[in-house]
GROMACS .gro file of C-alpha atoms in nm:
model
  512
    1MET     CA    1   0.001   0.003   0.002
    2ALA     CA    2   0.284   0.244   0.079
    3LYS     CA    3   0.444   0.154  -0.249
    4LEU     CA    4   0.116   0.236  -0.430
    5ILE     CA    5   0.088   0.573  -0.242
    6LEU     CA    6   0.465   0.655  -0.318
    7LEU     CA    7   0.398   0.549  -0.689
    8THR     CA    8   0.081   0.763  -0.710
    9GLY     CA    9   0.276   1.049  -0.562
   10LEU     CA   10   0.541   1.018  -0.815
   11VAL     CA   11   0.289   1.006  -1.107
   12LEU     CA   12   0.117   1.318  -0.975
   13LEU     CA   13   0.453   1.498  -0.934
   14LEU     CA   14   0.553   1.390  -1.287
   15ASN     CA   15   0.217   1.515  -1.422
   16ALA     CA   16   0.252   1.844  -1.238
   17GLN     CA   17   0.605   1.886  -1.396
   18ILE     CA   18   0.475   1.810  -1.731
   19GLY     CA   19   0.159   2.026  -1.693
   20SER     CA   20   0.361   2.330  -1.623
   21ALA     CA   21   0.634   2.274  -1.875
   22TYR     CA   22   0.500   2.500  -2.143
   23VAL     CA   23   0.718   2.695  -2.368
   24LEU     CA   24   0.675   3.073  -2.387
   25SER     CA   25   0.891   3.202  -2.682
   26CYS     CA   26   0.915   3.576  -2.713
   27TYR     CA   27   1.064   3.765  -3.000
   28PHE     CA   28   1.298   4.066  -2.964
   29THR     CA   29   1.344   4.290  -3.267
   30ASN     CA   30   1.659   4.473  -3.347
   31TRP     CA   31   1.481   4.761  -3.495
   32GLY     CA   32   1.272   4.850  -3.181
   33GLN     CA   33   1.579   5.055  -3.082
   34TYR     CA   34   1.495   5.318  -3.330
   35ARG     CA   35   1.151   5.403  -3.205
   36PRO     CA   36   1.107   5.752  -3.044
   37GLY     CA   37   1.069   5.820  -2.676
   38LEU     CA   38   0.881   5.562  -2.471
   39GLY     CA   39   0.871   5.324  -2.776
   40LYS     CA   40   1.236   5.270  -2.788
   41TYR     CA   41   1.326   4.908  -2.698
   42LYS     CA   42   1.666   4.750  -2.644
   43PRO     CA   43   1.765   4.430  -2.454
   44ASP     CA   44   1.779   4.618  -2.108
   45ASN     CA   45   1.413   4.660  -2.146
   46ILE     CA   46   1.356   4.291  -2.136
   47ASP     CA   47   1.230   4.122  -1.816
   48PRO     CA   48   1.445   3.802  -1.809
   49CYS     CA   49   1.189   3.617  -1.591
   50LEU     CA   50   0.908   3.667  -1.841
   51CYS     CA   51   0.958   3.411  -2.112
   52THR     CA   52   1.126   3.069  -2.118
   53HIS     CA   53   1.284   3.136  -2.465
   54LEU     CA   54   1.387   3.452  -2.616
   55ILE     CA   55   1.446   3.495  -2.991
   56TYR     CA   56   1.652   3.766  -3.132
   57ALA     CA   57   1.517   3.894  -3.473
   58PHE     CA   58   1.686   3.903  -3.717
   59ALA     CA   59   2.023   3.783  -3.855
   60GLY     CA   60   2.079   3.790  -4.230
   61MET     CA   61   2.316   3.611  -4.473
   62THR     CA   62   2.628   3.696  -4.670
   63ASN     CA   63   2.791   3.452  -4.922
   64ASN     CA   64   2.577   3.162  -4.770
   65GLU     CA   65   2.703   3.242  -4.415
   66ILE     CA   66   2.497   3.386  -4.133
   67ALA     CA   67   2.558   3.752  -4.070
   68THR     CA   68   2.469   4.047  -3.854
   69ILE     CA   69   2.225   4.302  -4.004
   70GLU     CA   70   2.236   4.607  -3.772
   71TRP     CA   71   2.547   4.803  -3.700
   72ASN     CA   72   2.515   4.731  -3.337
   73ASP     CA   73   2.399   4.375  -3.334
   74VAL     CA   74   2.713   4.238  -3.164
   75THR     CA   75   2.667   4.475  -2.883
   76LEU     CA   76   2.301   4.391  -2.848
   77TYR     CA   77   2.378   4.014  -2.851
   78GLN     CA   78   2.594   4.074  -2.544
   79SER     CA   79   2.317   4.252  -2.350
   80PHE     CA   80   2.054   3.993  -2.489
   81ASN     CA   81   2.242   3.686  -2.386
   82GLY     CA   82   2.361   3.837  -2.065
   83LEU     CA   83   2.002   3.815  -1.944
   84LYS     CA   84   2.080   3.444  -1.879
   85LYS     CA   85   2.290   3.536  -1.579
   86GLN     CA   86   1.967   3.651  -1.416
   87ASN     CA   87   1.759   3.347  -1.519
   88GLY     CA   88   1.953   3.025  -1.526
   89GLU     CA   89   1.673   2.844  -1.708
   90LEU     CA   90   1.647   3.097  -1.996
   91LYS     CA   91   1.726   2.996  -2.355
   92THR     CA   92   1.811   3.230  -2.631
   93LEU     CA   93   1.784   3.169  -3.011
   94LEU     CA   94   1.887   3.379  -3.291
   95ALA     CA   95   1.621   3.409  -3.580
   96ILE     CA   96   1.748   3.431  -3.944
   97GLY     CA   97   1.535   3.580  -4.224
   98GLY     CA   98   1.213   3.758  -4.187
   99TRP     CA   99   0.963   3.896  -4.431
  100ASN     CA  100   1.186   4.166  -4.573
  101PHE     CA  101   1.478   3.928  -4.612
  102GLY     CA  102   1.289   3.755  -4.890
  103THR     CA  103   1.354   3.406  -5.023
  104ALA     CA  104   1.635   3.446  -5.270
  105PRO     CA  105   1.934   3.399  -5.016
  106PHE     CA  106   1.766   3.082  -4.880
  107THR     CA  107   1.711   2.948  -5.223
  108ALA     CA  108   2.073   3.002  -5.319
  109MET     CA  109   2.197   2.858  -4.988
  110VAL     CA  110   1.993   2.525  -4.988
  111ALA     CA  111   2.074   2.457  -5.358
  112THR     CA  112   2.377   2.227  -5.312
  113PRO     CA  113   2.523   2.019  -5.031
  114GLU     CA  114   2.844   2.239  -5.029
  115THR     CA  115   2.650   2.565  -4.984
  116ARG     CA  116   2.439   2.411  -4.702
  117GLN     CA  117   2.743   2.288  -4.533
  118THR     CA  118   2.904   2.638  -4.552
  119PHE     CA  119   2.589   2.782  -4.396
  120ILE     CA  120   2.574   2.516  -4.118
  121ASN     CA  121   2.935   2.550  -4.020
  122SER     CA  122   2.897   2.932  -4.009
  123VAL     CA  123   2.591   2.902  -3.793
  124ILE     CA  124   2.748   2.675  -3.534
  125LYS     CA  125   3.053   2.913  -3.503
  126PHE     CA  126   2.832   3.217  -3.484
  127LEU     CA  127   2.600   3.078  -3.224
  128ARG     CA  128   2.880   2.957  -3.006
  129GLN     CA  129   3.077   3.281  -3.046
  130TYR     CA  130   2.791   3.498  -2.937
  131ASP     CA  131   2.644   3.259  -2.669
  132PHE     CA  132   2.307   3.167  -2.838
  133ASP     CA  133   2.132   2.838  -2.758
  134GLY     CA  134   1.991   2.778  -3.106
  135LEU     CA  135   1.879   2.897  -3.441
  136ASP     CA  136   1.522   2.985  -3.548
  137PHE     CA  137   1.468   2.966  -3.936
  138ASP     CA  138   1.233   3.255  -4.060
  139TRP     CA  139   1.231   3.166  -4.412
  140GLU     CA  140   0.902   3.318  -4.558
  141TYR     CA  141   0.837   3.106  -4.726
  142PRO     CA  142   0.985   2.793  -4.887
  143GLY     CA  143   0.801   2.725  -5.222
  144SER     CA  144   0.638   3.079  -5.214
  145ARG     CA  145   0.732   3.436  -5.289
  146GLY     CA  146   0.986   3.350  -5.563
  147SER     CA  147   1.123   3.033  -5.375
  148THR     CA  148   1.131   2.733  -5.610
  149PRO     CA  149   0.909   2.433  -5.568
  150GLN     CA  150   1.225   2.226  -5.481
  151ASP     CA  151   1.285   2.445  -5.188
  152LYS     CA  152   1.004   2.262  -5.007
  153GLY     CA  153   1.215   1.945  -4.997
  154LEU     CA  154   1.550   2.108  -4.969
  155PHE     CA  155   1.424   2.296  -4.650
  156THR     CA  156   1.375   1.949  -4.497
  157VAL     CA  157   1.716   1.844  -4.603
  158LEU     CA  158   1.873   2.161  -4.454
  159VAL     CA  159   1.695   2.116  -4.109
  160LYS     CA  160   1.808   1.757  -4.097
  161GLU     CA  161   2.163   1.832  -4.189
  162MET     CA  162   2.149   2.116  -3.941
  163LEU     CA  163   2.037   1.889  -3.655
  164GLU     CA  164   2.292   1.619  -3.742
  165ALA     CA  165   2.568   1.883  -3.730
  166PHE     CA  166   2.443   2.017  -3.401
  167GLU     CA  167   2.447   1.676  -3.236
  168GLN     CA  168   2.784   1.590  -3.367
  169GLU     CA  169   2.929   1.930  -3.247
  170ALA     CA  170   2.760   1.890  -2.900
  171LYS     CA  171   2.950   1.567  -2.844
  172GLN     CA  172   3.269   1.721  -2.963
  173VAL     CA  173   3.269   2.016  -2.722
  174ASN     CA  174   3.064   1.836  -2.441
  175ARG     CA  175   2.797   2.110  -2.434
  176PRO     CA  176   2.422   2.080  -2.472
  177ARG     CA  177   2.308   2.058  -2.828
  178LEU     CA  178   2.211   2.380  -3.012
  179MET     CA  179   1.841   2.396  -3.071
  180VAL     CA  180   1.673   2.427  -3.425
  181THR     CA  181   1.340   2.569  -3.455
  182ALA     CA  182   1.135   2.746  -3.739
  183ALA     CA  183   0.879   3.028  -3.767
  184VAL     CA  184   0.633   2.874  -4.007
  185ALA     CA  185   0.320   2.976  -4.197
  186ALA     CA  186  -0.038   2.953  -4.074
  187GLY     CA  187  -0.198   3.016  -4.421
  188LEU     CA  188  -0.301   2.698  -4.600
  189SER     CA  189  -0.144   2.768  -4.932
  190ASN     CA  190   0.185   2.876  -4.778
  191ILE     CA  191   0.182   2.548  -4.574
  192GLU     CA  192   0.102   2.326  -4.844
  193SER     CA  193   0.377   2.466  -5.088
  194GLY     CA  194   0.641   2.509  -4.824
  195TYR     CA  195   0.673   2.220  -4.570
  196GLN     CA  196   0.705   1.842  -4.558
  197ILE     CA  197   0.538   1.826  -4.214
  198PRO     CA  198   0.595   1.472  -4.092
  199GLU     CA  199   0.967   1.492  -4.177
  200LEU     CA  200   1.018   1.838  -4.023
  201GLY     CA  201   0.837   1.696  -3.721
  202GLN     CA  202   1.125   1.456  -3.670
  203TYR     CA  203   1.399   1.726  -3.689
  204LEU     CA  204   1.279   2.051  -3.562
  205ASP     CA  205   1.271   2.115  -3.171
  206TYR     CA  206   0.970   2.355  -3.213
  207PHE     CA  207   0.742   2.485  -3.479
  208HIS     CA  208   0.650   2.866  -3.412
  209VAL     CA  209   0.329   2.884  -3.608
  210MET     CA  210   0.265   3.250  -3.720
  211THR     CA  211  -0.096   3.253  -3.634
  212TYR     CA  212  -0.167   3.617  -3.689
  213ASP     CA  213  -0.202   3.868  -3.972
  214PHE     CA  214  -0.497   3.657  -4.086
  215HIS     CA  215  -0.661   3.986  -4.195
  216GLY     CA  216  -0.559   4.340  -4.246
  217SER     CA  217  -0.614   4.652  -4.452
  218TRP     CA  218  -0.473   4.488  -4.770
  219GLU     CA  219  -0.805   4.288  -4.811
  220GLY     CA  220  -1.057   4.592  -4.848
  221TYR     CA  221  -1.269   4.490  -4.561
  222THR     CA  222  -1.252   4.462  -4.176
  223GLY     CA  223  -1.122   4.145  -4.013
  224GLU     CA  224  -0.957   4.019  -3.694
  225ASN     CA  225  -0.586   3.995  -3.696
  226SER     CA  226  -0.561   3.663  -3.497
  227PRO     CA  227  -0.910   3.503  -3.446
  228LEU     CA  228  -0.927   3.174  -3.250
  229PHE     CA  229  -1.215   3.037  -3.453
  230ARG     CA  230  -1.384   3.084  -3.781
  231GLY     CA  231  -1.652   3.372  -3.791
  232PRO     CA  232  -1.989   3.385  -3.941
  233ALA     CA  233  -1.861   3.632  -4.209
  234ASP     CA  234  -1.598   3.382  -4.321
  235THR     CA  235  -1.659   3.219  -4.661
  236GLY     CA  236  -1.441   3.073  -4.923
  237SER     CA  237  -1.073   3.053  -4.841
  238ASN     CA  238  -1.135   3.272  -4.520
  239ILE     CA  239  -1.262   2.974  -4.341
  240TYR     CA  240  -0.901   2.867  -4.313
  241PHE     CA  241  -0.791   3.199  -4.146
  242ASN     CA  242  -0.797   3.129  -3.790
  243ILE     CA  243  -0.580   2.975  -3.520
  244ASP     CA  244  -0.793   2.667  -3.460
  245TYR     CA  245  -0.778   2.559  -3.826
  246ALA     CA  246  -0.412   2.639  -3.869
  247MET     CA  247  -0.288   2.453  -3.564
  248ASN     CA  248  -0.514   2.161  -3.630
  249TYR     CA  249  -0.390   2.137  -3.990
  250TRP     CA  250  -0.031   2.126  -3.869
  251LYS     CA  251  -0.113   1.856  -3.612
  252THR     CA  252  -0.330   1.631  -3.832
  253ASN     CA  253  -0.068   1.645  -4.109
  254GLY     CA  254   0.219   1.503  -3.904
  255ALA     CA  255   0.358   1.775  -3.663
  256PRO     CA  256   0.367   1.651  -3.303
  257ALA     CA  257   0.150   1.867  -3.073
  258GLU     CA  258   0.430   1.871  -2.824
  259LYS     CA  259   0.646   2.064  -3.076
  260LEU     CA  260   0.371   2.303  -3.202
  261ILE     CA  261   0.384   2.655  -3.046
  262VAL     CA  262   0.075   2.898  -3.109
  263GLY     CA  263   0.154   3.252  -3.217
  264PHE     CA  264   0.010   3.550  -3.014
  265PRO     CA  265   0.036   3.901  -3.146
  266THR     CA  266   0.086   4.202  -2.917
  267TYR     CA  267  -0.023   4.426  -3.197
  268GLY     CA  268  -0.340   4.491  -3.403
  269HIS     CA  269  -0.424   4.587  -3.752
  270THR     CA  270  -0.615   4.904  -3.832
  271PHE     CA  271  -0.852   5.012  -4.120
  272ILE     CA  272  -1.033   5.316  -4.249
  273LEU     CA  273  -1.403   5.240  -4.281
  274SER     CA  274  -1.565   5.330  -4.612
  275ASN     CA  275  -1.888   5.402  -4.423
  276PRO     CA  276  -1.831   5.492  -4.066
  277SER     CA  277  -2.187   5.371  -3.976
  278ASN     CA  278  -2.091   5.018  -4.104
  279THR     CA  279  -1.872   4.884  -3.813
  280ALA     CA  280  -1.925   4.503  -3.857
  281ILE     CA  281  -1.661   4.236  -3.944
  282GLY     CA  282  -1.641   4.241  -4.310
  283ALA     CA  283  -1.740   4.604  -4.353
  284PRO     CA  284  -1.585   4.762  -4.662
  285THR     CA  285  -1.263   4.971  -4.594
  286SER     CA  286  -1.076   5.224  -4.799
  287GLY     CA  287  -0.730   5.149  -4.675
  288ALA     CA  288  -0.499   5.130  -4.365
  289GLY     CA  289  -0.569   5.329  -4.047
  290PRO     CA  290  -0.326   5.609  -3.949
  291ALA     CA  291   0.024   5.526  -3.817
  292GLY     CA  292   0.078   5.505  -3.444
  293PRO     CA  293   0.312   5.774  -3.283
  294TYR     CA  294   0.572   5.513  -3.188
  295THR     CA  295   0.543   5.222  -3.446
  296ARG     CA  296   0.495   5.489  -3.723
  297GLN     CA  297   0.337   5.251  -3.980
  298ALA     CA  298  -0.001   5.278  -4.128
  299GLY     CA  299  -0.240   4.987  -4.055
  300PHE     CA  300  -0.048   4.872  -3.752
  301TRP     CA  301  -0.057   4.954  -3.375
  302ALA     CA  302   0.138   4.818  -3.078
  303TYR     CA  303  -0.066   4.715  -2.788
  304TYR     CA  304   0.043   5.035  -2.597
  305GLU     CA  305  -0.091   5.231  -2.895
  306ILE     CA  306  -0.414   5.046  -2.899
  307CYS     CA  307  -0.462   5.139  -2.525
  308THR     CA  308  -0.450   5.500  -2.612
  309PHE     CA  309  -0.716   5.450  -2.886
  310LEU     CA  310  -0.934   5.257  -2.638
  311ASN     CA  311  -0.887   5.521  -2.354
  312ASN     CA  312  -0.984   5.796  -2.599
  313GLY     CA  313  -1.334   5.677  -2.627
  314ALA     CA  314  -1.330   5.410  -2.883
  315THR     CA  315  -1.625   5.173  -2.884
  316GLN     CA  316  -1.509   4.821  -2.774
  317VAL     CA  317  -1.694   4.516  -2.900
  318TRP     CA  318  -1.634   4.148  -2.809
  319ASP     CA  319  -1.635   3.919  -3.119
  320ALA     CA  320  -1.781   3.612  -2.943
  321PRO     CA  321  -1.762   3.366  -3.238
  322GLN     CA  322  -1.399   3.428  -3.286
  323ASP     CA  323  -1.298   3.500  -2.911
  324VAL     CA  324  -1.116   3.835  -2.991
  325PRO     CA  325  -1.217   4.198  -2.955
  326TYR     CA  326  -1.235   4.472  -3.208
  327ALA     CA  327  -1.292   4.846  -3.164
  328TYR     CA  328  -1.400   5.156  -3.369
  329LYS     CA  329  -1.407   5.530  -3.347
  330GLY     CA  330  -1.521   5.755  -3.627
  331ASN     CA  331  -1.403   5.594  -3.943
  332GLU     CA  332  -1.107   5.404  -3.775
  333TRP     CA  333  -1.155   5.033  -3.715
  334LEU     CA  334  -0.913   4.803  -3.517
  335GLY     CA  335  -0.895   4.428  -3.486
  336TYR     CA  336  -0.664   4.323  -3.189
  337ASP     CA  337  -0.603   4.112  -2.882
  338ASN     CA  338  -0.644   4.185  -2.513
  339ILE     CA  339  -0.599   4.026  -2.167
  340LYS     CA  340  -0.927   3.834  -2.205
  341SER     CA  341  -0.846   3.696  -2.562
  342PHE     CA  342  -0.492   3.598  -2.444
  343ASN     CA  343  -0.650   3.413  -2.153
  344ILE     CA  344  -0.913   3.222  -2.361
  345LYS     CA  345  -0.634   3.138  -2.623
  346ALA     CA  346  -0.389   3.021  -2.354
  347ASP     CA  347  -0.665   2.785  -2.207
  348TRP     CA  348  -0.714   2.655  -2.567
  349VAL     CA  349  -0.351   2.589  -2.606
  350LYS     CA  350  -0.358   2.376  -2.286
  351LYS     CA  351  -0.664   2.191  -2.365
  352ASN     CA  352  -0.528   2.096  -2.700
  353ASN     CA  353  -0.195   1.988  -2.552
  354PHE     CA  354   0.018   2.217  -2.764
  355ALA     CA  355   0.375   2.305  -2.660
  356GLY     CA  356   0.306   2.665  -2.565
  357ALA     CA  357   0.277   3.011  -2.689
  358MET     CA  358   0.508   3.243  -2.915
  359VAL     CA  359   0.478   3.617  -2.890
  360TRP     CA  360   0.546   3.869  -3.156
  361SER     CA  361   0.688   4.069  -3.004
  362LEU     CA  362   0.834   4.191  -2.671
  363ASP     CA  363   0.864   4.556  -2.794
  364LEU     CA  364   0.482   4.585  -2.883
  365ASP     CA  365   0.328   4.496  -2.546
  366ASP     CA  366   0.301   4.777  -2.292
  367PHE     CA  367   0.642   4.705  -2.167
  368THR     CA  368   0.669   5.023  -1.957
  369GLY     CA  369   0.319   4.997  -1.806
  370THR     CA  370   0.264   5.354  -1.898
  371PHE     CA  371  -0.029   5.337  -2.146
  372CYS     CA  372  -0.267   5.058  -2.045
  373ASN     CA  373  -0.264   5.082  -1.652
  374GLN     CA  374  -0.235   4.703  -1.652
  375GLY     CA  375   0.129   4.681  -1.522
  376LYS     CA  376   0.446   4.602  -1.723
  377TYR     CA  377   0.403   4.370  -2.014
  378PRO     CA  378   0.027   4.300  -1.945
  379LEU     CA  379  -0.027   4.062  -2.248
  380ILE     CA  380   0.278   3.853  -2.203
  381THR     CA  381   0.238   3.837  -1.814
  382THR     CA  382  -0.120   3.712  -1.887
  383LEU     CA  383   0.036   3.433  -2.100
  384LYS     CA  384   0.294   3.347  -1.839
  385ASN     CA  385   0.040   3.322  -1.559
  386ALA     CA  386  -0.209   3.136  -1.760
  387LEU     CA  387   0.062   2.880  -1.865
  388GLY     CA  388   0.165   2.842  -1.496
  389LEU     CA  389   0.524   2.949  -1.567
  390GLN     CA  390   0.734   3.047  -1.264
  391SER     CA  391   1.099   3.035  -1.261
  392ALA     CA  392   1.249   2.978  -0.919
  393SER     CA  393   1.595   3.069  -1.023
  394CYS     CA  394   1.535   3.404  -1.175
  395THR     CA  395   1.606   3.748  -1.056
  396PRO     CA  396   1.407   4.018  -1.237
  397SER     CA  397   1.606   4.320  -1.351
  398SER     CA  398   1.560   4.620  -1.142
  399ASN     CA  399   1.377   4.826  -1.401
  400PRO     CA  400   1.286   4.699  -1.754
  401SER     CA  401   1.184   5.057  -1.833
  402SER     CA  402   1.219   5.251  -2.157
  403GLY     CA  403   1.502   5.440  -2.284
  404SER     CA  404   1.438   5.784  -2.443
  405GLY     CA  405   1.508   5.934  -2.762
  406GLY     CA  406   1.471   5.738  -3.093
  407SER     CA  407   1.742   5.854  -3.311
  408PRO     CA  408   2.003   5.599  -3.434
  409SER     CA  409   2.314   5.607  -3.231
  410SER     CA  410   2.568   5.859  -3.348
  411GLY     CA  411   2.840   5.614  -3.238
  412SER     CA  412   2.842   5.466  -3.581
  413GLY     CA  413   2.843   5.801  -3.763
  414GLY     CA  414   2.471   5.821  -3.723
  415SER     CA  415   2.389   5.539  -3.972
  416PRO     CA  416   2.162   5.294  -3.805
  417SER     CA  417   2.257   5.023  -4.041
  418SER     CA  418   2.587   5.085  -4.191
  419GLY     CA  419   2.674   4.801  -4.409
  420SER     CA  420   2.360   4.622  -4.338
  421GLY     CA  421   2.052   4.788  -4.472
  422GLY     CA  422   1.882   4.739  -4.150
  423SER     CA  423   1.601   4.948  -4.053
  424PRO     CA  424   1.647   5.293  -3.947
  425SER     CA  425   1.307   5.320  -3.804
  426SER     CA  426   1.037   5.093  -3.660
  427GLY     CA  427   0.839   5.011  -3.949
  428SER     CA  428   0.971   5.227  -4.225
  429GLY     CA  429   1.041   4.933  -4.454
  430GLY     CA  430   1.350   4.804  -4.304
  431SER     CA  431   1.175   4.643  -4.030
  432PRO     CA  432   1.075   4.285  -4.107
  433SER     CA  433   0.731   4.334  -3.980
  434SER     CA  434   0.481   4.232  -3.747
  435GLY     CA  435   0.455   3.883  -3.821
  436SER     CA  436   0.704   3.658  -3.646
  437GLY     CA  437   0.957   3.748  -3.877
  438GLY     CA  438   0.741   3.975  -4.068
  439SER     CA  439   0.487   3.723  -4.179
  440PRO     CA  440   0.292   3.903  -4.446
  441SER     CA  441  -0.004   3.740  -4.356
  442SER     CA  442   0.026   3.417  -4.233
  443GLY     CA  443  -0.327   3.387  -4.334
  444SER     CA  444  -0.401   3.555  -4.660
  445GLY     CA  445  -0.069   3.554  -4.831
  446GLY     CA  446  -0.157   3.889  -4.973
  447SER     CA  447  -0.035   4.122  -4.707
  448PRO     CA  448   0.300   4.252  -4.683
  449SER     CA  449   0.233   4.332  -4.326
  450SER     CA  450   0.344   4.563  -4.079
  451GLY     CA  451   0.686   4.646  -4.144
  452SER     CA  452   0.775   4.533  -4.495
  453GLY     CA  453   0.770   4.895  -4.580
  454GLY     CA  454   0.455   5.007  -4.440
  455SER     CA  455   0.125   4.853  -4.531
  456PRO     CA  456   0.013   4.858  -4.896
  457SER     CA  457  -0.230   5.100  -5.019
  458SER     CA  458  -0.577   4.973  -5.032
  459GLY     CA  459  -0.658   4.753  -5.328
  460SER     CA  460  -0.409   4.644  -5.598
  461GLY     CA  461  -0.288   4.965  -5.741
  462GLY     CA  462  -0.395   5.017  -6.097
  463SER     CA  463  -0.061   5.048  -6.256
  464GLY     CA  464  -0.023   4.674  -6.347
  465PHE     CA  465   0.332   4.712  -6.264
  466CYS     CA  466   0.353   4.363  -6.107
  467VAL     CA  467   0.203   4.171  -6.392
  468ASN     CA  468   0.430   3.888  -6.479
  469LYS     CA  469   0.676   3.988  -6.199
  470ALA     CA  470   0.802   3.772  -5.916
  471GLY     CA  471   0.672   3.866  -5.575
  472GLY     CA  472   0.892   4.098  -5.391
  473LEU     CA  473   0.974   4.471  -5.351
  474TYR     CA  474   1.062   4.701  -5.647
  475PRO     CA  475   1.172   5.066  -5.651
  476ASP     CA  476   0.957   5.329  -5.817
  477PRO     CA  477   1.161   5.443  -6.101
  478THR     CA  478   1.059   5.809  -6.068
  479ASP     CA  479   0.990   5.859  -5.697
  480HIS     CA  480   1.259   5.733  -5.462
  481ASN     CA  481   1.033   5.760  -5.164
  482LYS     CA  482   0.782   5.507  -5.316
  483PHE     CA  483   0.801   5.139  -5.393
  484TYR     CA  484   0.604   4.861  -5.546
  485HIS     CA  485   0.512   4.539  -5.350
  486CYS     CA  486   0.425   4.263  -5.585
  487VAL     CA  487   0.206   3.984  -5.446
  488ASN     CA  488   0.077   3.722  -5.680
  489GLY     CA  489   0.080   3.957  -5.972
  490ARG     CA  490  -0.109   4.232  -5.784
  491THR     CA  491   0.044   4.576  -5.748
  492PHE     CA  492   0.068   4.752  -5.407
  493VAL     CA  493   0.214   5.100  -5.392
  494GLN     CA  494   0.387   5.183  -5.065
  495ASN     CA  495   0.564   5.490  -4.940
  496CYS     CA  496   0.877   5.512  -4.728
  497GLN     CA  497   0.843   5.725  -4.405
  498SER     CA  498   0.926   6.086  -4.454
  499GLY     CA  499   1.293   6.151  -4.507
  500LEU     CA  500   1.374   5.795  -4.613
  501VAL     CA  501   1.424   5.650  -4.958
  502PHE     CA  502   1.381   5.288  -5.100
  503ASP     CA  503   1.726   5.122  -5.097
  504THR     CA  504   1.756   4.824  -5.338
  505SER     CA  505   2.061   4.690  -5.183
  506CYS     CA  506   1.847   4.586  -4.870
  507SER     CA  507   1.495   4.607  -5.019
  508CYS     CA  508   1.420   4.844  -4.748
  509CYS     CA  509   1.358   5.207  -4.657
  510ASN     CA  510   1.679   5.369  -4.551
  511TRP     CA  511   1.841   5.714  -4.500
  512ALA     CA  512   1.922   5.869  -4.836
   0.00000   0.00000   0.00000
């Protein structure tokens, strides 16, 4: 009997440990440092006790080798990975790619065994040199946006070879194996054309599914950014644009639930209503809502900017079928997430036995606690508590508060991205966007979402510029402040932020 009680106790203990062992992966963006005032975000703003895994976005690639993008990445790496001194359980990963990075460098790199080996060797050296615990692939997307159909299979080969090399290296240096994860699409067509799911399920440690950007101002009608379920207005392919469908598609097609991580956005998408008296989901819109004062990008607000909108008298509506809120005021309409929707989604993650939650991104939550009156990091803290994550060995930093001033550091001659074409401002084209890695729209595949240069003008510009052109960003030959975003042959005309010009060397907006 005593043995039975002891055994039962061990089972309960084991279950308790398993039950609370969720992953909370949080992305840090290396362009948050360029936001003005209270929006400025650097590694010393991060609370090291908040997330189980921190992911640094983004690294790039030069000659098939991993490379820094921002002028001060190496300095930021040091601060970022230094957070592990305060939390002994914290893991850090480096993400490579993102929406603005495009597909061409990945396609070139995976093409031959030699180029893949060059890349893998460079990654191991780079991660160990700068004290990262793993690599997060943000290839958006294999088999789409100019990537060849063969890349679907070659991505699997790359991940398999990467894992094997990581395992071998770990034995040689007698250190824990480096992790290999990927930020992957949530839109059905991008999943089908991009991933051999069962095979990747054997090799990846985690799939960070980008379950957001399902709807936005590029569509011409209102819609939720990250709905949990299908809504009554969803018809046609829109029935696939929700978390429930996307996550279950990955699971039923061969990705283990214990490796699937659900994406949570700390931002919303905004619209201009064509008729301010029609505020329903699916109501016609004429374009993107105005840029926020800190993120400075049309159609996109950080949660702390959303709180200002709500506090200034916007009407808030709970979208019960989709378990997310929306809000409107005058002709402005907003689809977003709040504490209530994060709690509901976190319960859904647990009920469905997924591995945990991924947040895009740290710098878009109310990290100073200034705007929402809900404490610091209200959304991410909600997730941490809902998933039962408490770290016994963690000492929070004394003050993860905001820095001031948003101009690029003059330490490098004032250029925010000398030699890198990184983003000189939050969303002015250089930033890889809201989606985890700038996913254009994990759902619709039509949106160049929040950061790949600002949001597209409503509808597909009438110029026909993109007919028969590969997807991607192209300069406007007559106006250096403008560029074209080509998506499936459709033309979106976009503007760089005032004072910036489109730079073809990085396909981003940069200082002239």
